[in-house]
CSV table of C-alpha atoms in Angstrom, one decimal:
chain,number,residue,atom,x,y,z
A,385,MET,CA,10.9,-24.2,-12.4
A,386,THR,CA,9.7,-21.0,-14.1
A,387,ALA,CA,10.2,-17.4,-13.3
A,388,GLY,CA,8.2,-14.5,-14.8
A,389,ALA,CA,7.0,-11.2,-15.4
A,390,ASP,CA,4.2,-11.7,-12.8
A,391,LYS,CA,6.8,-11.6,-10.0
A,392,SER,CA,6.4,-15.1,-9.3
A,393,VAL,CA,8.5,-18.3,-9.3
A,394,LYS,CA,6.5,-21.5,-10.0
A,395,LEU,CA,7.2,-25.1,-9.6
A,396,TRP,CA,5.7,-27.6,-12.1
A,397,ASN,CA,5.3,-31.2,-12.9
A,398,PRO,CA,6.0,-30.8,-16.7
A,399,TYR,CA,4.9,-34.2,-17.9
A,400,LYS,CA,1.5,-33.8,-16.3
A,401,GLN,CA,1.2,-30.0,-16.8
A,402,ILE,CA,0.4,-29.4,-13.0
A,403,LEU,CA,1.4,-26.5,-11.0
A,404,LEU,CA,2.6,-27.8,-7.7
A,405,GLN,CA,3.6,-24.6,-5.9
A,406,THR,CA,3.9,-20.8,-6.5
A,407,TYR,CA,6.5,-18.7,-4.6
A,408,MET,CA,5.4,-15.1,-4.1
A,409,GLY,CA,7.7,-12.2,-2.7
A,410,HIS,CA,9.5,-10.4,-5.5
A,411,GLY,CA,8.4,-7.0,-6.2
A,412,TYR,CA,9.4,-6.9,-9.8
A,413,GLU,CA,9.9,-9.3,-12.8
A,414,VAL,CA,11.8,-12.3,-11.8
A,415,LEU,CA,14.6,-13.1,-14.3
A,416,ASP,CA,16.2,-16.3,-13.2
A,417,VAL,CA,15.6,-19.3,-10.9
A,418,GLN,CA,17.6,-22.4,-9.9
A,419,SER,CA,17.1,-25.4,-7.7
A,420,SER,CA,19.6,-26.8,-5.2
A,421,ALA,CA,21.4,-30.1,-5.7
A,422,ASP,CA,18.9,-31.9,-3.4
A,423,SER,CA,15.8,-29.8,-4.6
A,424,SER,CA,15.1,-28.6,-1.0
A,425,HIS,CA,15.9,-25.0,-1.7
A,426,ILE,CA,15.6,-22.5,-4.7
A,427,THR,CA,17.3,-19.2,-5.4
A,428,SER,CA,15.7,-16.6,-7.7
A,429,ALA,CA,16.4,-13.0,-8.6
A,430,GLY,CA,15.4,-10.5,-11.0
A,431,MET,CA,14.7,-6.5,-11.3
A,432,ASP,CA,14.1,-6.0,-7.6
A,433,LYS,CA,17.9,-6.3,-7.3
A,434,CYS,CA,17.5,-8.9,-4.5
A,435,VAL,CA,18.6,-12.6,-4.4
A,436,PHE,CA,15.9,-14.9,-2.8
A,437,TYR,CA,16.6,-18.0,-1.0
A,438,TRP,CA,13.5,-20.3,-0.7
A,439,ASP,CA,12.3,-23.4,1.1
A,440,VAL,CA,10.8,-25.5,-1.5
A,441,SER,CA,8.4,-27.5,0.7
A,442,THR,CA,7.0,-24.4,2.7
A,443,ALA,CA,7.4,-21.9,-0.1
A,444,GLN,CA,8.8,-19.6,2.5
A,445,ILE,CA,11.6,-17.1,2.1
A,446,VAL,CA,14.7,-18.3,4.1
A,447,ARG,CA,16.8,-15.4,3.4
A,448,LYS,CA,16.9,-12.3,1.1
A,449,TYR,CA,20.2,-10.9,0.1
A,450,ARG,CA,20.7,-7.3,-1.0
A,451,GLY,CA,23.8,-5.8,-2.3
A,452,HIS,CA,23.5,-5.3,-6.0
A,453,ALA,CA,23.2,-1.7,-7.5
A,454,SER,CA,20.9,-2.9,-10.5
A,455,TYR,CA,18.8,-5.7,-11.5
A,456,ILE,CA,20.2,-9.4,-11.5
A,457,ASN,CA,20.4,-11.3,-14.8
A,458,ALA,CA,21.3,-14.8,-13.3
A,459,VAL,CA,21.5,-16.8,-10.3
A,460,LYS,CA,23.5,-20.1,-9.7
A,461,PHE,CA,24.2,-22.5,-6.7
A,462,ASN,CA,27.7,-23.9,-6.5
A,463,GLU,CA,27.7,-27.6,-6.8
A,464,GLU,CA,27.3,-28.1,-3.0
A,465,SER,CA,24.5,-25.6,-3.0
A,466,THR,CA,26.1,-23.8,0.0
A,467,VAL,CA,26.8,-20.8,-2.1
A,468,ILE,CA,24.6,-18.6,-4.4
A,469,LEU,CA,26.3,-16.7,-7.2
A,470,SER,CA,24.5,-13.7,-8.8
A,471,ALA,CA,25.3,-11.9,-11.9
A,472,SER,CA,24.1,-8.3,-12.4
A,473,VAL,CA,23.7,-5.3,-14.7
A,474,ASP,CA,25.9,-3.4,-12.2
A,475,ASN,CA,29.0,-5.3,-13.8
A,476,THR,CA,29.6,-7.5,-10.7
A,477,VAL,CA,29.1,-11.2,-9.6
A,478,CYS,CA,28.5,-11.6,-5.9
A,479,ALA,CA,28.7,-14.7,-3.8
A,480,TRP,CA,26.4,-15.2,-1.0
A,481,ASP,CA,26.8,-18.0,1.8
A,482,CYS,CA,23.6,-19.9,2.4
A,483,ARG,CA,24.8,-21.4,5.7
A,484,SER,CA,25.5,-18.0,7.2
A,485,LYS,CA,22.9,-15.6,8.8
A,486,SER,CA,25.1,-12.8,7.3
A,487,ARG,CA,23.3,-10.8,4.5
A,488,GLU,CA,26.5,-9.4,3.1
A,489,PRO,CA,28.3,-11.1,0.1
A,490,ILE,CA,31.3,-13.1,0.9
A,491,GLN,CA,32.9,-12.1,-2.3
A,492,ILE,CA,32.4,-9.7,-5.1
A,493,LEU,CA,34.0,-10.1,-8.5
A,494,ARG,CA,34.4,-6.7,-10.4
A,495,ASP,CA,36.4,-7.6,-13.5
A,496,ALA,CA,33.4,-6.9,-16.0
A,497,LYS,CA,33.2,-3.6,-17.8
A,498,ASP,CA,29.7,-4.0,-18.7
A,499,SER,CA,26.6,-6.1,-17.5
A,500,VAL,CA,27.3,-9.5,-16.6
A,501,THR,CA,24.8,-11.6,-18.4
A,502,SER,CA,24.9,-15.4,-17.4
A,503,LEU,CA,26.8,-17.7,-15.1
A,504,SER,CA,28.0,-21.3,-15.3
A,505,VAL,CA,29.5,-23.2,-12.4
A,506,SER,CA,31.6,-26.3,-12.0
A,507,ASP,CA,33.2,-28.0,-9.0
A,508,HIS,CA,36.1,-25.4,-9.1
A,509,GLU,CA,35.3,-22.8,-11.7
A,510,ILE,CA,33.0,-20.0,-12.3
A,511,LEU,CA,32.4,-18.9,-15.9
A,512,THR,CA,30.7,-15.6,-16.8
A,513,SER,CA,29.7,-13.7,-19.9
A,514,SER,CA,29.4,-10.0,-20.2
A,515,LEU,CA,28.2,-7.4,-22.7
A,516,ASP,CA,31.8,-6.1,-22.8
A,517,GLY,CA,32.6,-9.3,-25.0
A,518,CYS,CA,34.7,-11.2,-22.7
A,519,ILE,CA,34.2,-14.8,-21.2
A,520,ARG,CA,35.9,-14.7,-17.7
A,521,ARG,CA,36.7,-17.9,-16.0
A,522,TYR,CA,37.6,-18.0,-12.2
A,523,ASP,CA,39.7,-20.9,-11.1
A,524,LEU,CA,38.8,-21.2,-7.3
A,525,ARG,CA,41.6,-23.7,-6.6
A,526,MET,CA,44.4,-21.6,-8.2
A,527,GLY,CA,42.8,-18.3,-7.2
A,528,GLN,CA,43.2,-16.9,-10.9
A,529,MET,CA,41.0,-15.3,-13.5
A,530,HIS,CA,41.2,-16.2,-17.1
A,531,GLN,CA,39.7,-13.7,-19.7
A,532,ASP,CA,39.1,-14.4,-23.4
A,533,ASP,CA,37.8,-11.4,-25.4
A,534,LEU,CA,35.5,-12.6,-28.3
A,535,GLY,CA,35.1,-9.0,-29.6
A,536,CYS,CA,31.2,-9.0,-29.4
A,537,SER,CA,28.6,-8.6,-26.7
A,538,LEU,CA,27.8,-12.0,-25.0
A,539,ASN,CA,24.6,-13.0,-23.5
A,540,CYS,CA,25.1,-16.6,-22.5
A,541,VAL,CA,27.9,-19.1,-21.7
A,542,THR,CA,28.2,-22.6,-20.4
A,543,PHE,CA,30.7,-25.4,-20.1
A,544,THR,CA,30.7,-28.4,-22.3
A,545,LYS,CA,29.9,-31.6,-20.1
A,546,ASP,CA,33.6,-32.8,-20.6
A,547,GLY,CA,34.7,-29.5,-19.1
A,548,GLN,CA,37.2,-28.8,-22.0
A,549,CYS,CA,35.4,-26.2,-24.1
A,550,VAL,CA,32.9,-23.2,-23.5
A,551,LEU,CA,29.9,-22.4,-25.6
A,552,ALA,CA,29.2,-18.7,-26.0
A,553,SER,CA,26.2,-17.1,-27.5
A,554,CYS,CA,27.0,-13.7,-29.0
A,555,LEU,CA,24.7,-10.7,-30.2
A,556,ASP,CA,26.0,-11.1,-33.6
A,557,SER,CA,23.7,-14.1,-34.3
A,558,THR,CA,26.6,-16.4,-33.7
A,559,LEU,CA,27.5,-19.2,-31.3
A,560,ARG,CA,31.0,-19.9,-30.6
A,561,LEU,CA,32.8,-22.9,-29.2
A,562,VAL,CA,35.9,-22.0,-27.4
A,563,ASP,CA,38.7,-24.0,-26.1
A,564,LYS,CA,38.6,-23.4,-22.2
A,565,ASP,CA,42.3,-23.4,-21.6
A,566,GLY,CA,43.8,-21.8,-24.9
A,567,GLY,CA,40.8,-19.5,-25.8
A,568,GLU,CA,40.8,-20.5,-29.3
A,569,VAL,CA,37.4,-20.4,-31.3
A,570,LEU,CA,37.0,-24.0,-32.5
A,571,SER,CA,33.8,-23.7,-34.2
A,572,GLU,CA,30.9,-21.2,-35.2
A,573,TYR,CA,27.3,-21.9,-35.4
A,574,THR,CA,25.0,-19.7,-37.4
A,575,GLY,CA,21.5,-19.7,-38.9
A,576,HIS,CA,19.4,-18.3,-36.0
A,577,LYS,CA,18.7,-14.7,-35.0
A,578,ASN,CA,20.1,-13.0,-31.8
A,579,GLU,CA,20.8,-9.5,-32.0
A,580,SER,CA,18.5,-7.7,-29.4
A,581,TYR,CA,17.5,-10.0,-26.7
A,582,ARG,CA,19.0,-12.3,-24.1
A,583,VAL,CA,18.7,-15.7,-25.7
A,584,ASP,CA,19.8,-18.9,-24.0
A,585,SER,CA,22.0,-21.8,-25.6
A,586,CYS,CA,23.2,-25.0,-24.2
A,587,LEU,CA,24.5,-28.4,-25.2
A,588,ASN,CA,22.2,-31.5,-25.2
A,589,ASN,CA,22.7,-34.3,-22.6
A,590,THR,CA,25.4,-36.1,-24.8
A,591,ASP,CA,27.4,-33.1,-25.8
A,592,SER,CA,26.7,-33.9,-29.7
A,593,LEU,CA,24.2,-30.9,-30.2
A,594,VAL,CA,24.5,-27.3,-29.7
A,595,VAL,CA,21.0,-25.9,-28.9
A,596,SER,CA,20.0,-22.4,-28.9
A,597,GLY,CA,16.8,-20.1,-28.9
A,598,SER,CA,16.2,-17.5,-31.4
A,599,GLU,CA,14.4,-14.2,-32.2
A,600,ASP,CA,12.7,-15.8,-35.2
A,601,GLY,CA,10.5,-18.1,-32.9
A,602,CYS,CA,12.5,-21.1,-33.4
A,603,VAL,CA,15.0,-23.4,-31.7
A,604,TYR,CA,18.0,-24.4,-33.7
A,605,ALA,CA,20.1,-27.5,-33.0
A,606,TRP,CA,23.5,-27.9,-34.7
A,607,ASP,CA,25.9,-30.8,-34.9
A,608,LEU,CA,28.7,-30.1,-32.5
A,609,ILE,CA,31.4,-31.3,-34.8
A,610,GLU,CA,30.1,-30.6,-38.3
A,611,GLY,CA,28.5,-27.3,-37.5
A,612,ALA,CA,25.5,-28.0,-39.6
A,613,VAL,CA,21.8,-27.2,-38.5
A,614,LYS,CA,20.4,-30.7,-37.7
A,615,HIS,CA,16.9,-29.5,-36.3
A,616,THR,CA,14.7,-26.5,-36.2
A,617,LEU,CA,11.9,-26.5,-33.8
A,618,LYS,CA,9.2,-23.8,-34.6
A,619,HIS,CA,7.1,-22.2,-31.8
A,620,LYS,CA,4.0,-21.1,-33.6
A,621,GLY,CA,2.9,-17.6,-33.0
A,622,HIS,CA,6.0,-16.4,-30.9
A,623,LYS,CA,8.8,-14.0,-31.9
A,624,VAL,CA,11.4,-15.0,-29.3
A,625,VAL,CA,12.4,-18.1,-27.8
A,626,HIS,CA,14.4,-16.8,-25.2
A,627,SER,CA,14.9,-19.7,-22.6
A,628,ILE,CA,16.2,-23.2,-23.0
A,629,ALA,CA,17.3,-26.1,-20.8
A,630,PHE,CA,18.3,-29.5,-21.3
A,631,HIS,CA,18.1,-32.5,-18.9
A,632,ALA,CA,21.4,-33.5,-17.5
A,633,SER,CA,21.1,-37.1,-18.6
A,634,LYS,CA,18.1,-37.6,-20.8
A,635,PRO,CA,17.0,-36.2,-24.1
A,636,VAL,CA,14.6,-34.0,-22.6
A,637,MET,CA,14.4,-30.3,-23.2
A,638,LEU,CA,12.3,-27.2,-22.0
A,639,THR,CA,11.9,-23.9,-23.9
A,640,ALA,CA,10.3,-20.8,-23.1
A,641,ALA,CA,8.5,-18.2,-25.4
A,642,GLU,CA,6.7,-15.4,-24.0
A,643,ALA,CA,4.4,-16.7,-21.3
A,644,ASN,CA,4.6,-20.3,-22.5
A,645,VAL,CA,6.8,-23.3,-21.7
A,646,TYR,CA,7.3,-26.2,-24.0
A,647,LEU,CA,8.5,-29.6,-23.1
A,648,TRP,CA,10.3,-31.5,-25.9
A,649,LEU,CA,10.8,-35.4,-25.8
A,650,ASP,CA,12.8,-37.6,-27.8
A,651,HIS,CA,10.5,-40.2,-29.3
A,652,ASP,CA,12.1,-43.0,-27.4
A,653,GLU,CA,11.4,-41.1,-24.1
A,654,LYS,CA,7.7,-40.6,-24.7
A,655,SER,CA,5.1,-42.8,-23.0
A,656,ASP,CA,1.5,-43.2,-24.2
A,657,ASP,CA,0.2,-40.2,-22.4
A,658,GLU,CA,3.2,-37.8,-23.0
A,659,ASP,CA,3.3,-35.8,-26.1
A,660,ASP,CA,5.8,-33.2,-27.2
A,661,LYS,CA,4.8,-29.9,-28.7
């Protein structure tokens, strides 16, 4: 799935470079998109301040949710894909019930003091990053919010796959690995550039590499434990690699720079007709 400044969401077969479907309905740039667990629906949002809930097969809008006062940076389904979470420049996170016909949010999180830049969701926790410098973790089982102030603006946050740590991208060109429960910074990763733009980061499918885009046209990969740069992937002719995503179980990565999406495969994953960039 891709979302773009052309107001569209597109579904692709990345291996064959085939466009499968285009979803039109947004009035402004689309900033984020995610598929449901069974791939039957998608959610998207962006600068028109609305959350869209789509039927994948028909490309029709099932429901449109309004409630944010400014544009929406990120959307995520919960693990059951029954609730959509949206993070906005208006400092809030809204939760929307996909099963209900109501267009009102079922919950609004108002703890951030500045724009909420990203979301990550586990089975019972919601993780958010904000330009106010704080990671906030909402424990849905306990009804509690835990906050860690890293002292610098954050633009991306994600859980490690073992659920014990949090990876945070900071606008001081540093990624920080934080102990989820204690809030202690365990490791820092530097070498890339991230000072002005929202740039994604993540871990690879085995939690052995920290991977991030950069404002110098490269993707950087660090050894999680040692903190050393292991790989630098150049995107020729581009200034900012802003989006990055790793397959959950395979060594396959997608990156985006400007209007282009790149598929990167481990050599063991490549077939005769599949070449990485």
